[in-house]
Coordinates of C-alpha atoms and ligand atoms in Angstrom, one line a residue:
X1 CA -25.6 18.6 9.7
X2 CA -26.4 15.7 11.8
X3 CA -29.8 14.3 11.0
X4 CA -31.9 12.6 13.9
X5 CA -32.7 9.3 13.1
X6 CA -35.5 6.9 14.6
X7 CA -35.6 3.2 14.7
X8 CA -38.2 0.7 15.9
X9 CA -36.9 -0.8 19.4
X10 CA -38.1 -4.2 20.1
X11 CA -37.7 -3.4 23.8
X12 CA -40.5 -1.1 23.9
X13 CA -42.1 -1.9 20.6
X14 CA -42.1 1.9 19.3
X15 CA -40.3 3.5 16.7
X16 CA -38.1 5.9 18.8
X17 CA -35.1 8.3 18.2
X18 CA -31.7 7.0 18.4
X19 CA -30.0 9.4 21.3
X20 CA -26.2 8.6 21.2
X21 CA -24.9 8.0 24.5
X22 CA -21.7 9.8 23.5
X23 CA -22.4 13.1 21.3
X24 CA -22.2 12.4 17.5
X25 CA -21.0 8.5 17.7
X26 CA -23.2 5.2 17.7
X27 CA -21.7 2.1 19.3
X28 CA -23.4 -0.9 17.3
X29 CA -22.9 -4.7 18.3
X30 CA -24.2 -7.2 15.3
X31 CA -24.3 -10.7 16.1
X32 CA -21.9 -12.3 13.7
X33 CA -22.0 -15.5 11.9
X34 CA -21.7 -19.1 13.1
X35 CA -18.6 -20.1 11.0
X36 CA -19.3 -24.1 10.2
X37 CA -20.8 -23.7 6.6
X38 CA -21.3 -20.9 3.8
X39 CA -23.7 -18.4 4.9
X40 CA -27.1 -18.4 2.9
X41 CA -28.7 -15.2 1.4
X42 CA -31.0 -15.5 4.5
X43 CA -28.3 -14.9 6.8
X44 CA -26.9 -12.3 4.2
X45 CA -30.0 -10.1 4.4
X46 CA -29.3 -9.7 8.1
X47 CA -26.0 -8.7 7.4
X48 CA -27.1 -6.6 4.6
X49 CA -29.9 -4.7 6.7
X50 CA -27.0 -4.1 9.5
X51 CA -24.9 -2.6 6.7
X52 CA -27.6 -0.3 5.7
X53 CA -28.0 0.7 9.3
X54 CA -24.5 1.5 9.8
X55 CA -24.0 3.3 6.5
X56 CA -27.1 5.4 7.3
X57 CA -26.0 6.5 10.6
X58 CA -22.4 7.4 8.7
X59 CA -24.0 9.4 6.1
X60 CA -26.3 11.0 8.5
X61 CA -23.2 12.4 10.0
X62 CA -22.2 10.1 13.1
X63 CA -18.9 8.2 13.7
X64 CA -20.0 4.5 14.2
X65 CA -18.1 2.1 16.4
X66 CA -19.2 -1.3 15.0
X67 CA -18.6 -4.8 16.6
X68 CA -19.3 -7.9 14.7
X69 CA -18.3 -11.1 16.6
X70 CA -17.2 -14.4 15.1
X71 CA -19.1 -17.3 16.5
X72 CA -16.1 -20.1 16.2
X73 CA -17.3 -22.5 19.3
X74 CA -20.7 -23.6 19.4
X75 CA -22.9 -27.0 19.4
X76 CA -22.7 -27.1 15.5
X77 CA -19.3 -26.1 15.1
X78 CA -18.3 -29.1 17.4
X79 CA -20.8 -31.2 15.8
X80 CA -19.5 -30.8 12.2
X81 CA -15.6 -30.5 12.9
X82 CA -15.1 -33.2 15.3
X83 CA -17.1 -36.1 13.3
X84 CA -14.0 -37.2 11.6
X85 CA -11.5 -37.7 14.7
X86 CA -10.8 -41.0 16.7
X87 CA -12.3 -41.3 20.2
X88 CA -8.7 -41.0 21.6
X89 CA -8.0 -37.8 19.8
X90 CA -6.2 -35.4 22.2
X91 CA -7.9 -32.1 23.2
X92 CA -5.3 -30.2 21.0
X93 CA -6.1 -32.2 18.0
X94 CA -9.9 -31.5 19.0
X95 CA -9.2 -27.7 19.0
X96 CA -7.3 -27.6 15.6
X97 CA -10.0 -29.6 13.7
X98 CA -12.3 -26.7 15.1
X99 CA -10.1 -23.9 13.9
X100 CA -9.6 -25.5 10.9
X101 CA -13.3 -25.3 10.3
X102 CA -13.9 -22.2 11.3
X103 CA -10.9 -20.3 9.8
X104 CA -12.0 -21.5 6.5
X105 CA -15.5 -20.7 6.8
X106 CA -14.8 -17.2 8.5
X107 CA -12.6 -16.3 5.2
X108 CA -15.1 -17.2 3.1
X109 CA -18.0 -15.2 5.0
X110 CA -16.0 -12.0 4.6
X111 CA -15.3 -12.7 1.1
X112 CA -19.2 -12.9 0.8
X113 CA -19.4 -9.6 2.7
X114 CA -16.9 -8.0 0.8
X115 CA -18.6 -9.0 -2.6
X116 CA -21.7 -7.4 -1.4
X117 CA -19.8 -4.1 -0.5
X118 CA -20.9 -4.6 3.4
X119 CA -18.5 -2.3 5.1
X120 CA -16.0 -4.3 7.7
X121 CA -16.5 -3.9 11.3
X122 CA -14.0 -1.9 13.5
X123 CA -14.1 -4.9 15.8
X124 CA -14.4 -8.7 14.5
X125 CA -13.7 -10.5 17.8
X126 CA -13.6 -14.3 17.5
X127 CA -15.2 -16.2 20.7
X128 CA -12.3 -18.2 21.1
X129 CA -10.2 -15.2 21.8
X130 CA -12.3 -13.9 24.8
X131 CA -12.5 -17.4 27.1
X132 CA -10.9 -15.7 30.0
X133 CA -13.5 -12.6 29.6
X134 CA -16.5 -15.2 29.5
X135 CA -15.0 -17.0 32.5
X136 CA -14.9 -13.9 34.4
X137 CA -18.3 -12.8 33.5
X138 CA -19.7 -16.3 34.6
X139 CA -17.8 -15.8 37.9
X140 CA -19.4 -12.4 38.4
X141 CA -22.9 -13.6 38.0
X142 CA -21.9 -16.2 40.7
X143 CA -20.9 -13.8 43.0
X144 CA -24.2 -11.9 42.5
X145 CA -26.2 -15.1 43.0
X146 CA -27.3 -15.2 39.6
X147 CA -25.7 -18.4 38.3
X148 CA -25.4 -22.0 39.8
X149 CA -23.1 -25.1 38.9
X150 CA -24.7 -28.3 38.7
X151 CA -22.2 -31.4 37.4
X152 CA -19.4 -28.9 36.1
X153 CA -21.8 -26.5 34.2
X154 CA -23.0 -23.6 35.2
X155 CA -26.5 -22.1 34.6
X156 CA -28.2 -18.8 35.1
X157 CA -30.9 -18.5 37.5
X158 CA -33.4 -16.6 35.5
X159 CA -35.8 -16.1 38.6
X160 CA -33.1 -13.9 40.2
X161 CA -33.4 -11.0 37.5
X162 CA -36.7 -9.1 37.5
X163 CA -36.5 -7.8 34.0
X164 CA -36.0 -11.4 32.4
X165 CA -38.3 -11.6 29.4
X166 CA -38.6 -7.8 28.9
X167 CA -37.1 -8.0 25.6
X168 CA -39.3 -11.1 24.1
X169 CA -42.2 -10.0 26.1
X170 CA -42.6 -13.2 27.9
X171 CA -45.3 -13.9 30.6
X172 CA -43.2 -14.4 33.7
X173 CA -45.8 -16.7 35.1
X174 CA -45.1 -19.1 32.2
X175 CA -41.6 -19.6 33.3
X176 CA -40.4 -22.9 34.6
X177 CA -38.7 -22.3 37.8
X178 CA -35.6 -24.5 38.4
X179 CA -35.8 -26.2 35.2
X180 CA -32.6 -26.0 33.1
X181 CA -31.6 -26.5 29.3
X182 CA -28.0 -27.1 27.9
X183 CA -28.8 -26.5 24.3
X184 CA -27.8 -23.1 22.7
X185 CA -31.0 -22.9 20.8
X186 CA -34.6 -23.6 22.3
X187 CA -38.2 -22.6 21.5
X188 CA -40.0 -19.9 23.4
X189 CA -42.4 -22.5 25.3
X190 CA -39.5 -23.9 27.3
X191 CA -38.3 -20.9 29.1
X192 CA -35.8 -22.0 31.7
X193 CA -32.7 -21.5 33.3
X194 CA -30.0 -21.4 30.6
X195 CA -26.3 -22.6 30.4
X196 CA -23.6 -20.3 30.7
X197 CA -20.6 -22.8 30.9
X198 CA -20.9 -26.5 29.6
X199 CA -18.9 -29.1 31.1
X200 CA -16.8 -31.2 28.8
X201 CA -18.4 -33.9 27.2
X202 CA -16.3 -37.0 25.5
X203 CA -15.4 -35.9 22.1
X204 CA -15.3 -32.3 22.6
X205 CA -12.4 -29.7 22.5
X206 CA -12.4 -28.1 26.1
X207 CA -10.7 -25.2 28.0
X208 CA -9.9 -25.2 31.7
X209 CA -11.9 -23.4 34.3
X210 CA -12.6 -22.8 37.5
X211 CA -15.7 -25.4 37.2
X212 CA -13.5 -28.0 35.3
X213 CA -12.8 -28.4 31.8
X214 CA -15.7 -27.2 29.8
X215 CA -16.6 -24.4 26.8
X216 CA -18.8 -21.4 26.8
X217 CA -22.5 -21.6 25.8
X218 CA -23.4 -19.4 23.0
X219 CA -25.2 -16.6 24.7
X220 CA -22.2 -15.8 27.0
X221 CA -19.9 -15.2 23.8
X222 CA -21.9 -12.0 22.6
X223 CA -22.2 -10.8 26.4
X224 CA -18.5 -10.8 27.2
X225 CA -17.1 -9.5 23.7
X226 CA -19.6 -6.7 23.6
X227 CA -18.9 -5.6 27.1
X228 CA -15.2 -6.0 26.3
X229 CA -15.1 -4.0 23.4
X230 CA -18.0 -1.6 23.2
X231 CA -18.2 -0.9 27.0
X232 CA -20.9 -1.1 29.5
X233 CA -23.6 1.0 27.6
X234 CA -24.1 0.4 24.0
X235 CA -26.4 2.3 21.7
X236 CA -27.8 -0.4 19.5
X237 CA -27.5 -4.3 19.4
X238 CA -29.1 -6.0 16.4
X239 CA -29.6 -9.3 14.6
X240 CA -32.3 -11.4 12.6
X241 CA -36.0 -11.7 14.5
X242 CA -34.8 -15.4 15.5
X243 CA -32.3 -13.9 17.9
X244 CA -34.8 -12.2 20.3
X245 CA -35.4 -15.4 22.1
X246 CA -33.5 -16.7 23.7
X247 CA -30.3 -15.5 22.5
X248 CA -30.6 -11.4 23.0
X249 CA -33.1 -12.2 25.9
X250 CA -30.1 -14.1 27.6
X251 CA -27.3 -11.8 26.5
X252 CA -29.4 -8.9 28.3
X253 CA -29.9 -11.2 31.3
X254 CA -25.9 -11.9 31.5
X255 CA -25.1 -8.4 30.9
X256 CA -27.7 -6.3 32.9
X257 CA -27.3 -9.1 35.7
X258 CA -23.5 -8.2 36.0
X259 CA -23.6 -4.5 35.5
X260 CA -26.7 -3.6 37.5
X261 CA -28.0 -1.1 34.8
X262 CA -29.4 -0.7 31.3
X263 CA -26.9 -2.3 28.8
X264 CA -28.4 -1.7 25.3
X265 CA -30.5 1.2 24.6
X266 CA -32.0 0.0 21.2
X267 CA -32.6 -3.5 20.2
X268 CA -33.3 -3.6 16.5
X269 CA -34.1 -7.0 14.4
X270 CA -34.4 -7.8 10.7
X271 CA -37.1 -10.2 9.3
X272 CA -36.6 -13.2 7.6
X273 CA -35.8 -13.9 4.0
X274 CA -38.4 -16.7 3.1
X275 CA -38.8 -19.1 0.3
X276 CA -42.2 -20.2 -1.0
X277 CA -43.7 -19.2 2.7
X278 CA -41.1 -20.9 4.9
X279 CA -37.9 -19.3 6.4
X280 CA -34.9 -19.8 4.2
X281 CA -32.6 -22.3 6.5
X282 CA -29.8 -24.8 6.3
X283 CA -31.9 -27.3 8.0
X284 CA -34.9 -26.9 5.5
X285 CA -32.7 -27.2 2.6
X286 CA -34.4 -24.4 0.7
X287 CA -31.4 -21.8 0.5
X288 CA -28.9 -20.4 -2.0
X289 CA -25.4 -19.3 -1.2
X290 CA -24.3 -16.3 -2.5
X291 CA -22.2 -18.0 -5.0
X292 CA -24.8 -20.2 -6.3
X293 CA -26.6 -17.0 -7.4
X294 CA -23.4 -15.4 -8.5
X295 CA -22.7 -18.9 -10.7
X296 CA -26.1 -18.3 -12.3
X297 CA -25.0 -14.7 -13.6
X298 CA -26.6 -12.7 -10.8
X299 CA -24.9 -9.6 -9.9
X300 CA -24.1 -9.5 -6.4
X301 CA -25.0 -5.8 -6.0
X302 CA -28.4 -6.5 -7.6
X303 CA -29.0 -8.9 -4.7
X304 CA -27.9 -6.2 -2.3
X305 CA -30.5 -4.0 -3.7
X306 CA -33.1 -6.3 -4.1
X307 CA -32.8 -6.9 0.0
X308 CA -32.3 -3.4 0.7
X309 CA -35.0 -1.9 -1.5
X310 CA -37.7 -3.7 0.6
X311 CA -38.5 -2.6 4.3
X312 CA -36.1 -4.6 6.9
X313 CA -39.2 -5.0 9.3
X314 CA -41.1 -7.0 6.4
X315 CA -40.6 -10.5 5.5
X316 CA -39.2 -10.7 2.0
X317 CA -39.9 -13.4 -0.1
X318 CA -36.8 -14.5 -2.4
X319 CA -37.5 -14.9 -6.2
X320 CA -35.6 -14.1 -9.5
X321 CA -38.1 -11.8 -10.8
X322 CA -37.5 -9.8 -7.4
X323 CA -33.7 -10.0 -8.7
X324 CA -34.6 -9.1 -12.4
X325 CA -36.6 -5.9 -10.9
X326 CA -33.7 -4.7 -9.0
X327 CA -31.2 -5.1 -12.1
X328 CA -33.8 -2.8 -13.9
X329 CA -34.2 -0.5 -11.4
X330 CA -30.1 -0.3 -11.0
X331 CA -29.9 0.2 -14.9
X332 CA -32.2 2.8 -14.4
X333 CA -30.0 4.8 -11.7
X334 CA -26.9 4.1 -13.6
X335 CA -28.2 5.5 -16.8
X336 CA -29.4 8.5 -15.3
X337 CA -26.0 9.0 -13.3
X338 CA -24.1 8.7 -16.7
X339 CA -26.5 11.2 -18.4
X340 CA -25.5 13.7 -15.6
X341 CA -21.9 12.8 -16.0
X342 CA -22.5 13.8 -19.6
X343 CA -22.5 17.4 -21.2
X344 CA -26.2 17.5 -22.1
X345 CA -27.9 18.6 -25.1
X346 CA -30.7 21.4 -24.7
X347 CA -33.8 20.1 -26.2
X348 CA -34.8 23.5 -27.6
X349 CA -37.8 24.1 -25.6
X350 CA -38.5 27.7 -24.1
X351 CA -37.1 28.3 -20.9
X352 CA -40.6 29.6 -19.7
X353 CA -41.6 25.8 -19.3
X354 CA -38.6 24.5 -17.5
X355 CA -38.6 23.3 -13.8
X356 CA -36.1 24.3 -11.5
X357 CA -33.9 21.3 -11.2
X358 CA -32.6 22.5 -7.9
X359 CA -35.9 22.8 -6.3
X360 CA -36.6 19.3 -7.2
X361 CA -33.4 18.1 -6.1
X362 CA -34.0 19.5 -2.5
X363 CA -37.5 18.0 -2.4
X364 CA -35.7 14.5 -3.2
X365 CA -33.1 15.2 -0.6
X366 CA -35.8 15.9 1.9
X367 CA -38.0 13.1 1.1
X368 CA -35.0 10.8 0.8
X369 CA -33.9 11.6 4.4
X370 CA -37.1 11.9 6.2
X371 CA -38.0 8.2 4.8
X372 CA -34.6 7.0 6.2
X373 CA -34.9 8.8 9.3
X374 CA -38.4 7.0 9.8
X375 CA -37.1 3.5 10.7
X376 CA -35.0 3.1 7.5
X377 CA -38.0 3.5 5.3
X378 CA -36.0 2.3 2.2
X379 CA -39.0 2.1 -0.2
X380 CA -40.0 5.5 0.1
X381 CA -36.2 6.9 0.1
X382 CA -35.5 5.3 -3.1
X383 CA -39.2 6.4 -4.4
X384 CA -38.0 10.0 -3.8
X385 CA -34.7 9.1 -6.1
X386 CA -36.9 7.7 -9.0
X387 CA -39.1 10.8 -8.8
X388 CA -36.1 13.0 -9.3
X389 CA -34.8 10.8 -12.3
X390 CA -38.5 11.0 -13.8
X391 CA -38.5 15.0 -13.4
X392 CA -34.7 15.9 -14.2
X393 CA -35.0 13.3 -17.5
X394 CA -38.1 15.4 -18.8
X395 CA -36.4 18.4 -17.8
X396 CA -33.4 17.5 -19.3
X397 CA -35.2 16.5 -22.9
X398 CA -36.4 20.0 -22.9
X399 CA -34.0 22.4 -21.7
X400 CA -30.5 20.9 -20.7
X401 CA -29.4 21.1 -17.3
X402 CA -26.5 23.4 -16.6
X403 CA -22.9 22.1 -15.7
X404 CA -23.5 23.3 -12.0
X405 CA -26.9 21.7 -11.6
X406 CA -25.5 18.4 -12.8
X407 CA -22.6 18.6 -10.3
X408 CA -25.3 19.3 -7.5
X409 CA -27.3 16.2 -9.0
X410 CA -24.4 14.0 -8.9
X411 CA -23.5 15.0 -5.2
X412 CA -26.9 13.5 -4.1
X413 CA -26.5 10.6 -6.2
X414 CA -23.1 10.1 -4.1
X415 CA -24.9 10.9 -0.9
X416 CA -27.4 8.6 -1.5
X417 CA -24.8 5.8 -2.7
X418 CA -22.9 6.1 0.6
X419 CA -26.2 4.7 1.8
X420 CA -27.0 1.9 -0.9
X421 CA -23.4 1.1 -2.2
X422 CA -25.0 0.4 -5.7
X423 CA -24.7 3.4 -8.2
X424 CA -21.1 4.6 -7.6
X425 CA -19.1 7.0 -9.8
X426 CA -17.2 4.6 -12.4
X427 CA -13.8 5.2 -11.0
X428 CA -15.0 4.9 -7.5
X429 CA -16.8 1.8 -8.8
X430 CA -13.6 0.2 -10.0
X431 CA -11.6 1.3 -6.6
X432 CA -14.3 -0.4 -4.7
X433 CA -14.2 -3.5 -6.6
X434 CA -10.5 -3.7 -6.5
X435 CA -10.5 -3.1 -2.8
X436 CA -12.9 -5.7 -2.3
X437 CA -11.0 -8.3 -4.4
X438 CA -8.0 -7.5 -2.2
X439 CA -9.7 -7.4 0.9
X440 CA -10.9 -11.1 -0.1
X441 CA -7.6 -12.3 -1.0
X442 CA -6.2 -11.3 2.1
X443 CA -9.0 -13.0 3.9
X444 CA -8.5 -16.1 1.9
X445 CA -4.7 -16.2 2.6
X446 CA -5.4 -15.6 6.5
X447 CA -7.5 -18.6 6.2
X448 CA -4.8 -20.5 4.3
X449 CA -7.2 -20.9 1.4
X450 CA -4.3 -20.8 -1.3
X451 CA -6.3 -21.9 -4.3
X452 CA -8.8 -18.9 -3.6
X453 CA -6.1 -16.7 -2.9
X454 CA -4.6 -17.6 -6.5
X455 CA -8.0 -17.4 -8.3
X456 CA -8.4 -13.9 -6.7
X457 CA -5.0 -12.8 -7.9
X458 CA -5.9 -13.9 -11.4
X459 CA -9.2 -12.3 -11.3
X460 CA -7.2 -8.7 -10.4
X461 CA -4.5 -9.7 -13.1
X462 CA -7.2 -10.1 -15.7
X463 CA -8.6 -6.6 -14.8
X464 CA -5.2 -4.9 -15.3
X465 CA -4.5 -4.6 -11.8
X466 CA -1.1 -4.7 -10.5
X467 CA -0.6 -5.4 -6.8
X468 CA 2.4 -3.7 -5.2
X469 CA 3.9 -4.7 -2.0
X470 CA 5.6 -2.1 -0.2
X471 CA 8.9 -2.1 2.0
X472 CA 6.9 -1.0 5.0
X473 CA 4.9 -4.1 4.8
X474 CA 1.6 -2.4 3.4
X475 CA 0.3 -3.2 0.0
X476 CA -1.3 -1.3 -2.6
X477 CA -2.2 -1.7 -6.5
X478 CA -2.3 0.3 -9.5
X479 CA -3.8 0.0 -13.2
X480 CA -1.4 -1.2 -15.5
Ligands
AMP1 P1 -26.1 -17.8 12.0 O1 -24.9 -17.9 11.4 O2 -27.0 -19.1 12.1 O3 -25.7 -17.4 13.8 O4 -27.3 -16.6 11.5 C1 -26.5 -15.5 11.3 C2 -27.7 -14.5 11.3 O5 -28.4 -14.7 10.1 C3 -28.5 -14.0 12.4 O6 -28.5 -12.8 12.8 C4 -29.6 -14.9 12.1 O7 -30.7 -14.0 12.7 C5 -29.9 -14.5 10.5 N1 -30.9 -15.4 9.9 C6 -30.9 -16.8 9.7 N2 -31.8 -17.2 9.0 C7 -32.2 -16.1 8.1 C8 -33.3 -15.7 7.2 N3 -34.0 -16.8 6.5 N4 -33.4 -14.3 6.9 C9 -33.0 -13.4 7.5 N5 -31.8 -13.8 8.4 C10 -31.7 -15.0 9.0
ZN2 ZN1 -24.9 -12.6 19.6

């Protein structure tokens, strides 16, 4: 049976049921990374929240069509990729330098997601592959009188769209008519016309366009890719809270300005990961990457659990104690799973005192799903699992669970693991790990990161895994 799920909608500021546009299917757009450096675990908190969201819909019986973009052209990417090029470098050299940087960090990013058991999106478009679609969207906005050209750049006229400000709940009085901003990122107190297409500056890679050489602004990228790949109506669009303004507000302006109707039904935003009261951010230098933590011996799945066991709309303070608590919680669930996988020894207590394990299981299942259905309330959903563990461990000490009762409990652990991806069956565990490493190796090869690809091959070899490249071009593996 398909479970109805509700989520907090930033647009209405209420928890609302998600009613799919197409029966049984959820279209989901998540803003992807800007690939100029390693993602930090603050960024990864957002991607883990989105994975939880997606897995919850899947486990609740929906088909999810998921698109996550890769932002591979943007102010910071250009700054970092062009720094070492001479002033006379050709446009082609500039594009190659940008691509070398973004390919490298795309592969690293996808590898990190694999390590964290984040499911791959169905569509993973790179912005630079959608330049014609972006140009067409800007042209459509020009035709509608929502865009104007100045010095080879094109700007969005926010006064032309009555709903501008609806997502960030902006005060329209405070908007500065006619003023415009070229930067991709700016603060709420400077609400102005924003740039759609930027005229080329010396030292920047560019594309030809009807307005002369230039490049897309950041916001137009997601509107163009989202509309192209998921269509004109989308169920859910999400990102971190910092994307509400200006990025998502501007995405709405671009897409709805062009479409003339509502584009996305549910806007869902995850809160920040903080360090000592400050947002974890590259610019503040207070960040860890996933690799930093793994090098310190942290189990990536404990990080996954530490993040997902907190509600996505609450600020989360990062700490090593939090990671240790997550490791302990996982140990408890995994030990229980092992116990249920074993034969069980009757404790010899009288049957009259026994609970009915199946009644307890049913209560736990209901509590789990009503918590998840209520805006992904993971702390309560996990509490339902821990209550079940205490009850059934006590019961099993007393009068052992039967084989069929154990089977029902294990089915529930599989059902909940489909959401949390942290307590898989041992064999499934190995399979997931191997598939993750193979995927990471494929990504490393695609990014021409040969040293990393070799390291991953050696790691698989050390695990006794033999890779097989088949005649039909596919590849597989087996245990030696
Ligand atoms: P970026 O690669 O900078 O475009 O960011 C990728 C995602 O990480 C965006 O959805 C941001 O909202 C999110 N993000 C950035 N910093 C944090 C943080 N400290 N905690 C949670 N999410 C963050
Ligand atoms: Zn976006």
